XYZ file of N, CA and C in Angstrom:
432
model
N -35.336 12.375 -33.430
C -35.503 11.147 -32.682
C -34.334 10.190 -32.931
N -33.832 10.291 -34.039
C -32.780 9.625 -34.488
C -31.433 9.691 -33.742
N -31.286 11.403 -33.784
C -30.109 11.482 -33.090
C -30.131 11.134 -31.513
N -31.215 11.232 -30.797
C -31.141 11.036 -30.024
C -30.993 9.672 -29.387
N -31.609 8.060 -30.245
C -31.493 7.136 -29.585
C -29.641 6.937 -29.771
N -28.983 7.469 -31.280
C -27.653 7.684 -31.143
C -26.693 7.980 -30.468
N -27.379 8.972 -29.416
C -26.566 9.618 -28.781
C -26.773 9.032 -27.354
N -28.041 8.161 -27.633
C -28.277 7.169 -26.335
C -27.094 5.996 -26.057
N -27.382 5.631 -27.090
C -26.316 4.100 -27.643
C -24.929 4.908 -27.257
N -24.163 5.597 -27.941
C -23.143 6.657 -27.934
C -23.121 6.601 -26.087
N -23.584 7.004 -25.283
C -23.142 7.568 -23.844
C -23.253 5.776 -23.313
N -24.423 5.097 -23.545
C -24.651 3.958 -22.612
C -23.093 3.494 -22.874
N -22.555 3.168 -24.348
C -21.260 2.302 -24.466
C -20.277 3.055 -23.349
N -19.570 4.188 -23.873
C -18.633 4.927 -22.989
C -18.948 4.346 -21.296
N -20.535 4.615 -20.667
C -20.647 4.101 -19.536
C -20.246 2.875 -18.924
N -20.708 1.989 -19.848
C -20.257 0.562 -19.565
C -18.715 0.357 -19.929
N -18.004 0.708 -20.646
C -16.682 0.675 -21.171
C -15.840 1.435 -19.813
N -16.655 2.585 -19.362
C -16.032 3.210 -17.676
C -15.903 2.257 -17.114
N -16.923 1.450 -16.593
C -17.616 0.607 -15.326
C -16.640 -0.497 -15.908
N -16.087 -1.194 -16.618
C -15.495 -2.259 -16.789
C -13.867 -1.712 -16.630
N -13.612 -0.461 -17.286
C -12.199 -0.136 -16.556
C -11.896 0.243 -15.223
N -12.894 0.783 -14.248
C -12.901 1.061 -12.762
C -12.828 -0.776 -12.588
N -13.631 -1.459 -12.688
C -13.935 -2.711 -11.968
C -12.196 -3.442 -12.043
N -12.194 -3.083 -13.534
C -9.926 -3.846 -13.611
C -9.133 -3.156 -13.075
N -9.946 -1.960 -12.482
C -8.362 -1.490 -12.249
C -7.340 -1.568 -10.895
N -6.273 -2.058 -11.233
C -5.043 -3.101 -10.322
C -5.413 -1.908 -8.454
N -6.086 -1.626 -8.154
C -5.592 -0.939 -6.878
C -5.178 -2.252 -6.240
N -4.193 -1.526 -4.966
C -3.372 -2.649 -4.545
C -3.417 -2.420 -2.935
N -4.476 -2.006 -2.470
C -4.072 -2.107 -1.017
C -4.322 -3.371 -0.581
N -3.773 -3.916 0.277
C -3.911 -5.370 1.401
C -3.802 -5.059 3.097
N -4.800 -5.863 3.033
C -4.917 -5.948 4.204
C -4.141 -6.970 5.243
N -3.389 -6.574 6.113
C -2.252 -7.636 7.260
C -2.570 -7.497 8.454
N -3.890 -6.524 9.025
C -3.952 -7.189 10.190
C -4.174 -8.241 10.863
N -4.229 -9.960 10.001
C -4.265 -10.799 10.728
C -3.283 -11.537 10.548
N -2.238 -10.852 9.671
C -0.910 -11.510 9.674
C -0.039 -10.810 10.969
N -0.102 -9.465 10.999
C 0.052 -8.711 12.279
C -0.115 -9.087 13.477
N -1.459 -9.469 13.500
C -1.928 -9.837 14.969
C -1.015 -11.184 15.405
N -0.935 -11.777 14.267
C -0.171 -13.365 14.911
C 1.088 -12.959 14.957
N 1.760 -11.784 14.519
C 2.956 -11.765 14.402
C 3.386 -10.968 15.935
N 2.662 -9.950 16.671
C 2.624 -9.434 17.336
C 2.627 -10.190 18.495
N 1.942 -11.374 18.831
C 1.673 -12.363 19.827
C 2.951 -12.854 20.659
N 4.045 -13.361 19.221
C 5.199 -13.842 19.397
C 6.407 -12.826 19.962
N 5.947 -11.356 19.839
C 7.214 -10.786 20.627
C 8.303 -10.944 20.099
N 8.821 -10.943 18.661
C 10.007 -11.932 18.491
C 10.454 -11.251 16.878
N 12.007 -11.571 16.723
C 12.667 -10.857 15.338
C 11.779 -11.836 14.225
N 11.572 -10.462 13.103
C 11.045 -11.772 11.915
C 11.571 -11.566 10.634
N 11.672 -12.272 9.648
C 12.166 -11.534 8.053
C 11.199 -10.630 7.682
N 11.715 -9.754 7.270
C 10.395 -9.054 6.693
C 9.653 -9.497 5.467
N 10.241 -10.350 5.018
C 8.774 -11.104 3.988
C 7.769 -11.845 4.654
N 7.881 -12.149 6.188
C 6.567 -12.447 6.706
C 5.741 -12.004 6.899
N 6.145 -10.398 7.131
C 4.808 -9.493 6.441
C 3.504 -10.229 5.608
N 4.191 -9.926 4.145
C 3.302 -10.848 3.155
C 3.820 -10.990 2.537
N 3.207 -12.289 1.755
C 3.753 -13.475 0.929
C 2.869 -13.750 -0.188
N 1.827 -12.942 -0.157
C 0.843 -13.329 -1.565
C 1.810 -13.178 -2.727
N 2.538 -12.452 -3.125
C 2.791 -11.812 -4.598
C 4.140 -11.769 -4.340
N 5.184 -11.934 -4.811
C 6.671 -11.869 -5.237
C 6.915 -10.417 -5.154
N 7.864 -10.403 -4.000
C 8.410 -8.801 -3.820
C 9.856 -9.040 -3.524
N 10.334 -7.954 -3.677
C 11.914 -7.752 -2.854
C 12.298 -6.076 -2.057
N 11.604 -5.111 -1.907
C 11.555 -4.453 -0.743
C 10.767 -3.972 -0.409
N 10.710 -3.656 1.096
C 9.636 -2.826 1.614
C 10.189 -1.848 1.753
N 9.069 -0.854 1.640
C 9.540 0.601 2.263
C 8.295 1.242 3.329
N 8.961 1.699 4.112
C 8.094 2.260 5.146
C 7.575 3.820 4.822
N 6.612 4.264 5.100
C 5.823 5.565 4.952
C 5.554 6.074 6.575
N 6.168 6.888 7.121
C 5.659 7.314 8.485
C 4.667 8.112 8.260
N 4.048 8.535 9.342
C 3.220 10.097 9.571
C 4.050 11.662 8.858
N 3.418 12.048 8.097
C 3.764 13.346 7.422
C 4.944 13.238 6.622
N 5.443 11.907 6.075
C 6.420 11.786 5.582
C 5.885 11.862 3.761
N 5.579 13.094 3.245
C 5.412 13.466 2.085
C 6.123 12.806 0.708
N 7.658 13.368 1.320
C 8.685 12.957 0.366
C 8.567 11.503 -0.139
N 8.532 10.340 0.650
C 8.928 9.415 0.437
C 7.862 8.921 -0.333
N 6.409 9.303 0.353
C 5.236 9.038 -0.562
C 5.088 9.480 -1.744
N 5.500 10.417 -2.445
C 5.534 11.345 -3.448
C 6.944 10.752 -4.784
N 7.015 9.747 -3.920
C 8.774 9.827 -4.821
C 8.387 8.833 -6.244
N 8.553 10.018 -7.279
C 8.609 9.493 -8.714
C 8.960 8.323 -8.955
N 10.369 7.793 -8.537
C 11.021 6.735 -8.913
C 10.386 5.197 -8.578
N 9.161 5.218 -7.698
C 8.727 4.528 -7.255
C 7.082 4.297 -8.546
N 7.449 3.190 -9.108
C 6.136 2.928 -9.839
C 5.111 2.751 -9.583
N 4.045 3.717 -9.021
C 2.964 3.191 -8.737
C 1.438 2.792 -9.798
N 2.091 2.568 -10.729
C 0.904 2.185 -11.847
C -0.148 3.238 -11.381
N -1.403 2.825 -11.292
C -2.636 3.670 -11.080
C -2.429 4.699 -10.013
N -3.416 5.645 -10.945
C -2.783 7.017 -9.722
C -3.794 7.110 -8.419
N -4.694 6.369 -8.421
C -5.597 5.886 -7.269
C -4.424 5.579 -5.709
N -3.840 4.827 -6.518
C -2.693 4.266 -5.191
C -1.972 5.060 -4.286
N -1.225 6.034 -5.336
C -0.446 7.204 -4.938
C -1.154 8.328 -4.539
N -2.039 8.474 -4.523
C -3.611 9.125 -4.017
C -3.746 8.678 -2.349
N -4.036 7.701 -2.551
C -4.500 7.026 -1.139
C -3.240 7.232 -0.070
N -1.746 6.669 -0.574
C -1.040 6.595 -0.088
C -0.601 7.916 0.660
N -0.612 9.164 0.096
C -0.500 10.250 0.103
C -1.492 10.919 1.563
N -2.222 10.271 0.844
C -4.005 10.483 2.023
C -3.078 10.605 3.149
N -3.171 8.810 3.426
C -2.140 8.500 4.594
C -1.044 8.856 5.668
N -0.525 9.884 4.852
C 0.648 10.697 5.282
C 0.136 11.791 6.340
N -0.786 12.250 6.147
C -2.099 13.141 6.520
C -2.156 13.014 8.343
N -2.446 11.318 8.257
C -2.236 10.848 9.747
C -1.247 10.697 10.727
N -1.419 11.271 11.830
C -0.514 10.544 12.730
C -0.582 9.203 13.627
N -1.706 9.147 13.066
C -1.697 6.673 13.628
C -1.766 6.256 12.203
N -1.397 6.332 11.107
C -1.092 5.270 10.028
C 0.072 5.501 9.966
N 1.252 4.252 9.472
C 2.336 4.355 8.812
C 1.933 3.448 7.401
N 2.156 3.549 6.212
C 1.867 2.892 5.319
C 3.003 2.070 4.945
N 2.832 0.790 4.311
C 4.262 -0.221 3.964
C 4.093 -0.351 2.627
N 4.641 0.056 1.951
C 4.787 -0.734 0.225
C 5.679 -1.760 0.189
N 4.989 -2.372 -1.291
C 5.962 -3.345 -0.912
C 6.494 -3.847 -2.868
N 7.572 -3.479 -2.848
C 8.350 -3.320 -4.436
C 8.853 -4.837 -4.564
N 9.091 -4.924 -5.950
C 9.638 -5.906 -6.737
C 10.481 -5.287 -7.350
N 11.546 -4.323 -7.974
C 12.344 -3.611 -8.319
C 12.174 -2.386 -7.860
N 11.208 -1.270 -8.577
C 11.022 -0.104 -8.096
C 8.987 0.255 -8.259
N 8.930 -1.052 -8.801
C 6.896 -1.293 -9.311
C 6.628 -1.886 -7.767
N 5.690 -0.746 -7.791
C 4.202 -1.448 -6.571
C 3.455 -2.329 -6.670
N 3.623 -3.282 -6.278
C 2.991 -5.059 -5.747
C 1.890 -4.620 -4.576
N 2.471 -3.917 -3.846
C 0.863 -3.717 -2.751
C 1.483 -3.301 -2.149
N 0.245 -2.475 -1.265
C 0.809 -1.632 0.062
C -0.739 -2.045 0.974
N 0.325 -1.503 2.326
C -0.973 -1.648 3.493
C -0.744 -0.439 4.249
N -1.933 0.492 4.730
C -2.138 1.030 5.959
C -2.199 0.648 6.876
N -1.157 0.564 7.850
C -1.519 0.097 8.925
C -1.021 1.217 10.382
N -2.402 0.617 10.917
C -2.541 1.890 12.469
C -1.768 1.220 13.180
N -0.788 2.415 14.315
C 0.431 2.603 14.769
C 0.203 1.909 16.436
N -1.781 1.550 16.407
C -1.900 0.901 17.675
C -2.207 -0.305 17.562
N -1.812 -1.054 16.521
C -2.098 -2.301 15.680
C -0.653 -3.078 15.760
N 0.528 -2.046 14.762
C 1.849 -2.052 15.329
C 2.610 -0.552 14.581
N 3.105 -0.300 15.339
C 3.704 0.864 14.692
C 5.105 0.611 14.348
N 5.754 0.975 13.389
C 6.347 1.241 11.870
C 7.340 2.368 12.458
N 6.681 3.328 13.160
C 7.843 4.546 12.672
C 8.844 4.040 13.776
N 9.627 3.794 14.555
C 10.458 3.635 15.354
C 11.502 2.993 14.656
N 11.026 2.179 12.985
C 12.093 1.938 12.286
C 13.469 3.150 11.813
N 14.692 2.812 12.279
C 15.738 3.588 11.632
C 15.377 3.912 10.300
N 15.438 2.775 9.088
C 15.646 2.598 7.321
C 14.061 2.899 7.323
N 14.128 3.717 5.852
C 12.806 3.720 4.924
C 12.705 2.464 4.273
N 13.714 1.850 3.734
C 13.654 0.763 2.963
C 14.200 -0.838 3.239
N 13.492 -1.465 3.601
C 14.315 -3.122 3.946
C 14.265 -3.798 2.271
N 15.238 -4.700 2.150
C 15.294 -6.174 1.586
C 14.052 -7.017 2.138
N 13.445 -8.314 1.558
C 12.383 -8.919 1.776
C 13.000 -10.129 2.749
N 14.835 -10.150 2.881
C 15.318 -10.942 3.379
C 16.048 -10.058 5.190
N 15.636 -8.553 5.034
C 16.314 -8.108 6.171
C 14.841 -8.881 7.239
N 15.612 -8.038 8.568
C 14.675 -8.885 9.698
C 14.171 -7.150 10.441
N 13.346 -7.646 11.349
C 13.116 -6.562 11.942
C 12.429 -7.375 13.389
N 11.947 -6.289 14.644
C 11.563 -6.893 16.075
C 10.487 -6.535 16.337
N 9.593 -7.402 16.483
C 8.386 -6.894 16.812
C 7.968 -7.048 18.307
N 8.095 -5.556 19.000
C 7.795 -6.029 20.861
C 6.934 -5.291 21.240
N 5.947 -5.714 22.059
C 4.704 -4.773 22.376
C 4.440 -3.802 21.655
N 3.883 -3.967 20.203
C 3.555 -3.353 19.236
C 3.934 -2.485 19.099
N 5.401 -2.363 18.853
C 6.238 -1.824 17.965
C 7.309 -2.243 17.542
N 7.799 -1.708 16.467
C 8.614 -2.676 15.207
C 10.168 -1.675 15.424
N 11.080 -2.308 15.748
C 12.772 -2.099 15.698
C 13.053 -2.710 14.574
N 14.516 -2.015 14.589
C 15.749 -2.905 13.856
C 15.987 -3.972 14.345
N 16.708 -5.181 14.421
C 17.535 -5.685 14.473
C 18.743 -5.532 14.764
């Protein structure tokens, strides 16, 4: 009887000690379709830090449809492997392009976003500055 309320106490901690590291842990997707939608309205070149502005970044990088490599790429810090999981998912589709968005080479956040919302792949570069620009015209995104 002994061992057993032990081994009770013993599993409940580990459980709760799980449930409090799932609940912290940093996943980073964001959501921009209503920064999108207003951005889309205007028809018009924008910096690409108008994207988003919650958190201090300096590049984006774009993820097209089936683009493995770029999702997969080591050099890119994605802290929790949840992220690089999801992101990966993503690649899977042909209406998501996914956007990360770096502060050196560490993941600050990324968004999925569907290609009938605005689509992404028609960009030339995988990677902008937070200061390059890009065109947003009948939901879809050019160079500059």
């Amino acid at each position: 009887m002994k061992k057993k309320t032990i081994l009770l106490i013993f599993f409940s901690i580990v459980l709760i000690g799980a449930i409090i590291w799932c609940v912290n842990t940093p996943y980073r997707e964001v959501n921009l379709n209503d920064t999108l939608e207003t951005i889309q309205k205007n028809d018009t070149c924008i910096t690409v830090h108008d994207l988003y502005k919650d958190k201090d970044w300096d590049k984006m990088v774009i993820i097209k449809p089936y683009d493995k490599r770029t999702a997969s790429d080591e050099k890119i810090d994605m802290g929790y492997t949840g992220d690089r999981e999801a992101i990966l998912d993503n690649t899977l589709f042909d209406s998501i392009c996914t956007i990360l968005f770096l502060k050196g080479n560490q993941l600050v956040a990324f968004s999925s976003v569907y290609r009938n919302v605005i689509d992404f792949s028609p960009l030339n570069k995988k990677a902008y500055k937070s200061s390059d620009k890009i065109c947003i015209i009948n939901k879809v995104a050019t160079d500059c």
